Short mmCIF file of C-alpha atoms in Angstrom, two decimals:
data_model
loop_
_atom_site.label_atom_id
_atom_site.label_comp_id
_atom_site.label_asym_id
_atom_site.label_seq_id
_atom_site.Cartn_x
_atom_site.Cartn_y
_atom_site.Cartn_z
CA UNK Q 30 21.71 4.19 9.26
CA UNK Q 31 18.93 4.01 12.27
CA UNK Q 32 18.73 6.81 14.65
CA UNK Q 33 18.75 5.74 18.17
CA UNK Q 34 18.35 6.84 21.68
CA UNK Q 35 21.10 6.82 23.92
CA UNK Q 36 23.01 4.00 21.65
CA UNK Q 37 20.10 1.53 21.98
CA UNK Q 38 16.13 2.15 20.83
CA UNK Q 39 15.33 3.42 18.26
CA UNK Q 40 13.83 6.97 18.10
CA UNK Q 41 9.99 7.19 17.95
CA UNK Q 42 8.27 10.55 16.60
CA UNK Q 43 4.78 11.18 16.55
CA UNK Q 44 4.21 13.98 13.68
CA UNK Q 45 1.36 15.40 12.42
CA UNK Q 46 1.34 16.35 8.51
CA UNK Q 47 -0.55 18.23 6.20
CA UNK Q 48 -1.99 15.82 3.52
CA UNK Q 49 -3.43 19.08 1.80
CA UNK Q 50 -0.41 20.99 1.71
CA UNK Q 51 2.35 18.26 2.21
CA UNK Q 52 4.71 18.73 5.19
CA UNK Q 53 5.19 17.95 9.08
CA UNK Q 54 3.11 20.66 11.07
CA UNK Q 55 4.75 19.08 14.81
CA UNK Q 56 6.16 16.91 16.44
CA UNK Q 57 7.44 14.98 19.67
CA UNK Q 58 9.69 12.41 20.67
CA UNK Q 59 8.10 9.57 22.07
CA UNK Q 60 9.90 8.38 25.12
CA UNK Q 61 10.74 4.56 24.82
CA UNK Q 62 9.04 3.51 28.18
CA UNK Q 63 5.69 4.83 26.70
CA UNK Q 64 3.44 4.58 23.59
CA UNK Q 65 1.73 7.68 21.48
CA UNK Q 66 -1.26 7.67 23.47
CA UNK Q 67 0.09 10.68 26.36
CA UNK Q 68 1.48 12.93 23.89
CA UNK Q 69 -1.32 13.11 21.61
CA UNK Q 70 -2.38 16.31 22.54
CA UNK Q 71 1.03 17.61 23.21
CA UNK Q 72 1.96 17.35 19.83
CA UNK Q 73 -1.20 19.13 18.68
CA UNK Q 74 -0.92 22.05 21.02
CA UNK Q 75 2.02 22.82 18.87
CA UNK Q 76 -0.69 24.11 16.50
CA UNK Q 77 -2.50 26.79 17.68
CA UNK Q 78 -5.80 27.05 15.52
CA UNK Q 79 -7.30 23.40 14.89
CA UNK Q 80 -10.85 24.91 14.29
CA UNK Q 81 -13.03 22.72 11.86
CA UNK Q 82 -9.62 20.79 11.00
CA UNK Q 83 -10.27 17.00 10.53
CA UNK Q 84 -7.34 14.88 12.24
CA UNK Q 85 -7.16 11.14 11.01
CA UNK Q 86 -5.66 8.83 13.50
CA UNK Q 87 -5.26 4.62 14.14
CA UNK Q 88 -7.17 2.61 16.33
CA UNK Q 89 -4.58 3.39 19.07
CA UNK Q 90 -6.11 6.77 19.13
CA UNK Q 91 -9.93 5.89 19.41
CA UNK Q 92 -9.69 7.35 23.22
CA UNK Q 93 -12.24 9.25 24.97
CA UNK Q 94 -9.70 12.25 25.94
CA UNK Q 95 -8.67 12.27 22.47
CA UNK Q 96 -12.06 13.20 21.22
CA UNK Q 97 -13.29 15.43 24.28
CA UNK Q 98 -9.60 17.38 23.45
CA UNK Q 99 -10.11 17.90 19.80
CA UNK Q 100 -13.76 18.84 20.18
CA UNK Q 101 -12.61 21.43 22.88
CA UNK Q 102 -10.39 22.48 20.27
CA UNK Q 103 -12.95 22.79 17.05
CA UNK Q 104 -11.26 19.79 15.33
CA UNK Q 105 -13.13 16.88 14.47
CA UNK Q 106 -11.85 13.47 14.38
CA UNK Q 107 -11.94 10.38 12.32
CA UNK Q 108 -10.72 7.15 13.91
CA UNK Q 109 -10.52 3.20 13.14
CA UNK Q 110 -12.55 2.16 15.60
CA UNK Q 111 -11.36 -1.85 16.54
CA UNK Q 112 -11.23 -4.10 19.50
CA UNK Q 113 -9.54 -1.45 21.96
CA UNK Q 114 -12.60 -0.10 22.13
CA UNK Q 115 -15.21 -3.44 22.31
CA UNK Q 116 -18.40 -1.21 23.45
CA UNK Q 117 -18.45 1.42 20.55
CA UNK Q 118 -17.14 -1.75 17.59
CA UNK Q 119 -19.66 -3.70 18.64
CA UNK Q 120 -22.34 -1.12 18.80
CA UNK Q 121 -20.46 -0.09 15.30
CA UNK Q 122 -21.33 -3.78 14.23
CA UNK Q 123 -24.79 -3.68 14.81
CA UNK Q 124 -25.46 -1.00 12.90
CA UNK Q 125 -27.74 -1.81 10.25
CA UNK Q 126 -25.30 -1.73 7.37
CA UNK Q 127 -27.47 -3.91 5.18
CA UNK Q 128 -30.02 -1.05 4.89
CA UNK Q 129 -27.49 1.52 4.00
CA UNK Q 130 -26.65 2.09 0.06
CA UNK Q 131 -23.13 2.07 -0.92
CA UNK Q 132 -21.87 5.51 -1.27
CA UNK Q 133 -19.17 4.57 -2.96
CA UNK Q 134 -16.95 1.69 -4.87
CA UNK Q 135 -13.39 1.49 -5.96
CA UNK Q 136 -11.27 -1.49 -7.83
CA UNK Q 137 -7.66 -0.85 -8.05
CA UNK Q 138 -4.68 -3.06 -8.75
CA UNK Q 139 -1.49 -2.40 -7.43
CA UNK Q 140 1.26 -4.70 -5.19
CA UNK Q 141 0.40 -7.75 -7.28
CA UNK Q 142 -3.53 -7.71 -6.34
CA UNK Q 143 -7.12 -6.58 -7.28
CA UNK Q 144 -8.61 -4.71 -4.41
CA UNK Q 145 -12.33 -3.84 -4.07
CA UNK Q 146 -13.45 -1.43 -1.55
CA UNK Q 147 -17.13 -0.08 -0.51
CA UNK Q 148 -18.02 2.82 1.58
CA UNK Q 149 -21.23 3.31 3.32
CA UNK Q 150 -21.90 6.30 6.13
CA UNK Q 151 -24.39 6.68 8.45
CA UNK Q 152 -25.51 9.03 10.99
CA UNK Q 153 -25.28 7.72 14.20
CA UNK Q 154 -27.30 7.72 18.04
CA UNK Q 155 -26.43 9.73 20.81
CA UNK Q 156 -25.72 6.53 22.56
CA UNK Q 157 -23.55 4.97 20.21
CA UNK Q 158 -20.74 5.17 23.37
CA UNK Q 159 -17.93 7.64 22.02
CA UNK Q 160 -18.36 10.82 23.24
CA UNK Q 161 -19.18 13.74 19.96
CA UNK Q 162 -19.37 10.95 17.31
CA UNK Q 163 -21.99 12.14 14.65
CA UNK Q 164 -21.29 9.92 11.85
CA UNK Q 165 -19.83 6.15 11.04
CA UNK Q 166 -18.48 5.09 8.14
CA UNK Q 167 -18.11 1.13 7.07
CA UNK Q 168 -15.16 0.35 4.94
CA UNK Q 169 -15.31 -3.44 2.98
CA UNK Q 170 -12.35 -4.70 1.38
CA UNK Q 171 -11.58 -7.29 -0.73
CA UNK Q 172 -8.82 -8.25 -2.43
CA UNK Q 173 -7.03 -10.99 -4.55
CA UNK Q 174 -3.94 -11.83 -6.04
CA UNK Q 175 -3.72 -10.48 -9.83
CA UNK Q 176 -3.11 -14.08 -11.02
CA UNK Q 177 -4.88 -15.82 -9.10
CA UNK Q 178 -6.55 -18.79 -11.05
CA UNK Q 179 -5.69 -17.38 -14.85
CA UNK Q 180 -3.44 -19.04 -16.83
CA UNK Q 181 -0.38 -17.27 -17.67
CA UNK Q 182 0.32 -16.52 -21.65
CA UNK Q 183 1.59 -19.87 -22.68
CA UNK Q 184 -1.91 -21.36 -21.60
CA UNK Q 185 -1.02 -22.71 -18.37
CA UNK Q 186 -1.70 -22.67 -14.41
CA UNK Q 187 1.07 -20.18 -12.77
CA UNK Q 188 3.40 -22.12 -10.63
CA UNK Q 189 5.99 -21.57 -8.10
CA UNK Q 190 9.21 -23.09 -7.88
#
């Protein structure tokens, strides 16, 4: 069963959870005729003490208000920084990653494919174009299907019919 809004949309909660601890901290209802972006820090005064807490948000929070509101607050912030925000990714971009060592590297397997993944972090200018960044980190994946050119135990391709 779906939980809907007046009979027709569905409901839409933005939450904020405890990864440490386990558990939803707050919460609000996200009207349909809007997106996550003006409750933000509604949600978040429901807390009162966010001093030196890190909050981890999408790309559809990499706003300016976000991180002027969370640094007013103590918090600090980690975002996916992508196309919504073209200045700071392409600043991000040119960043010279090739210099920087990896700081770390992880191969799992899981949901029928080999992942790789690489982490490099850097300290970042003043200028960079998002207001109270410090750092940036550079996340490479790659990934591949488990079977992916082995033969299966009988000595041949895998096929699919």
């Amino acid at each position: 069963m779906r939980a809907t809004r007046h009979g027709a949309h569905p409901v839409h909660l933005l939450g904020v959870l405890n990864r440490t601890r386990g558990g939803v901290l707050a919460q609000v209802d996200v009207d349909e005729k809007t997106n996550e972006i003006p409750v933000f820090s509604t949600v978040l005064d429901q807390i009162p003490d966010l001093t030196d807490v890190l909050i981890t948000v999408d790309a559809m929070h990499a706003q300016t208000a976000h991180a002027d509101y969370l640094h007013a607050r103590g918090a600090h912030l980690l975002v996916t920084v992508k196309r919504n925000q073209p200045t700071v990714h392409t600043r991000l971009k040119t960043l010279p990653w090739k210099d920087v060592p990896v700081g770390h590297a992880a191969t799992g397997r899981g949901h029928g494919r080999i992942e790789a993944r690489t982490l490099k972090a850097v300290t970042v200018p003043a200028g960079l174009g998002f207001p109270h960044a410090a750092q940036a980190i550079q996340i490479t994946r790659t990934s591949r299907p488990i079977n992916k050119n082995k033969k299966n135990d009988r000595g041949q391709a895998p096929s699919v019919t």
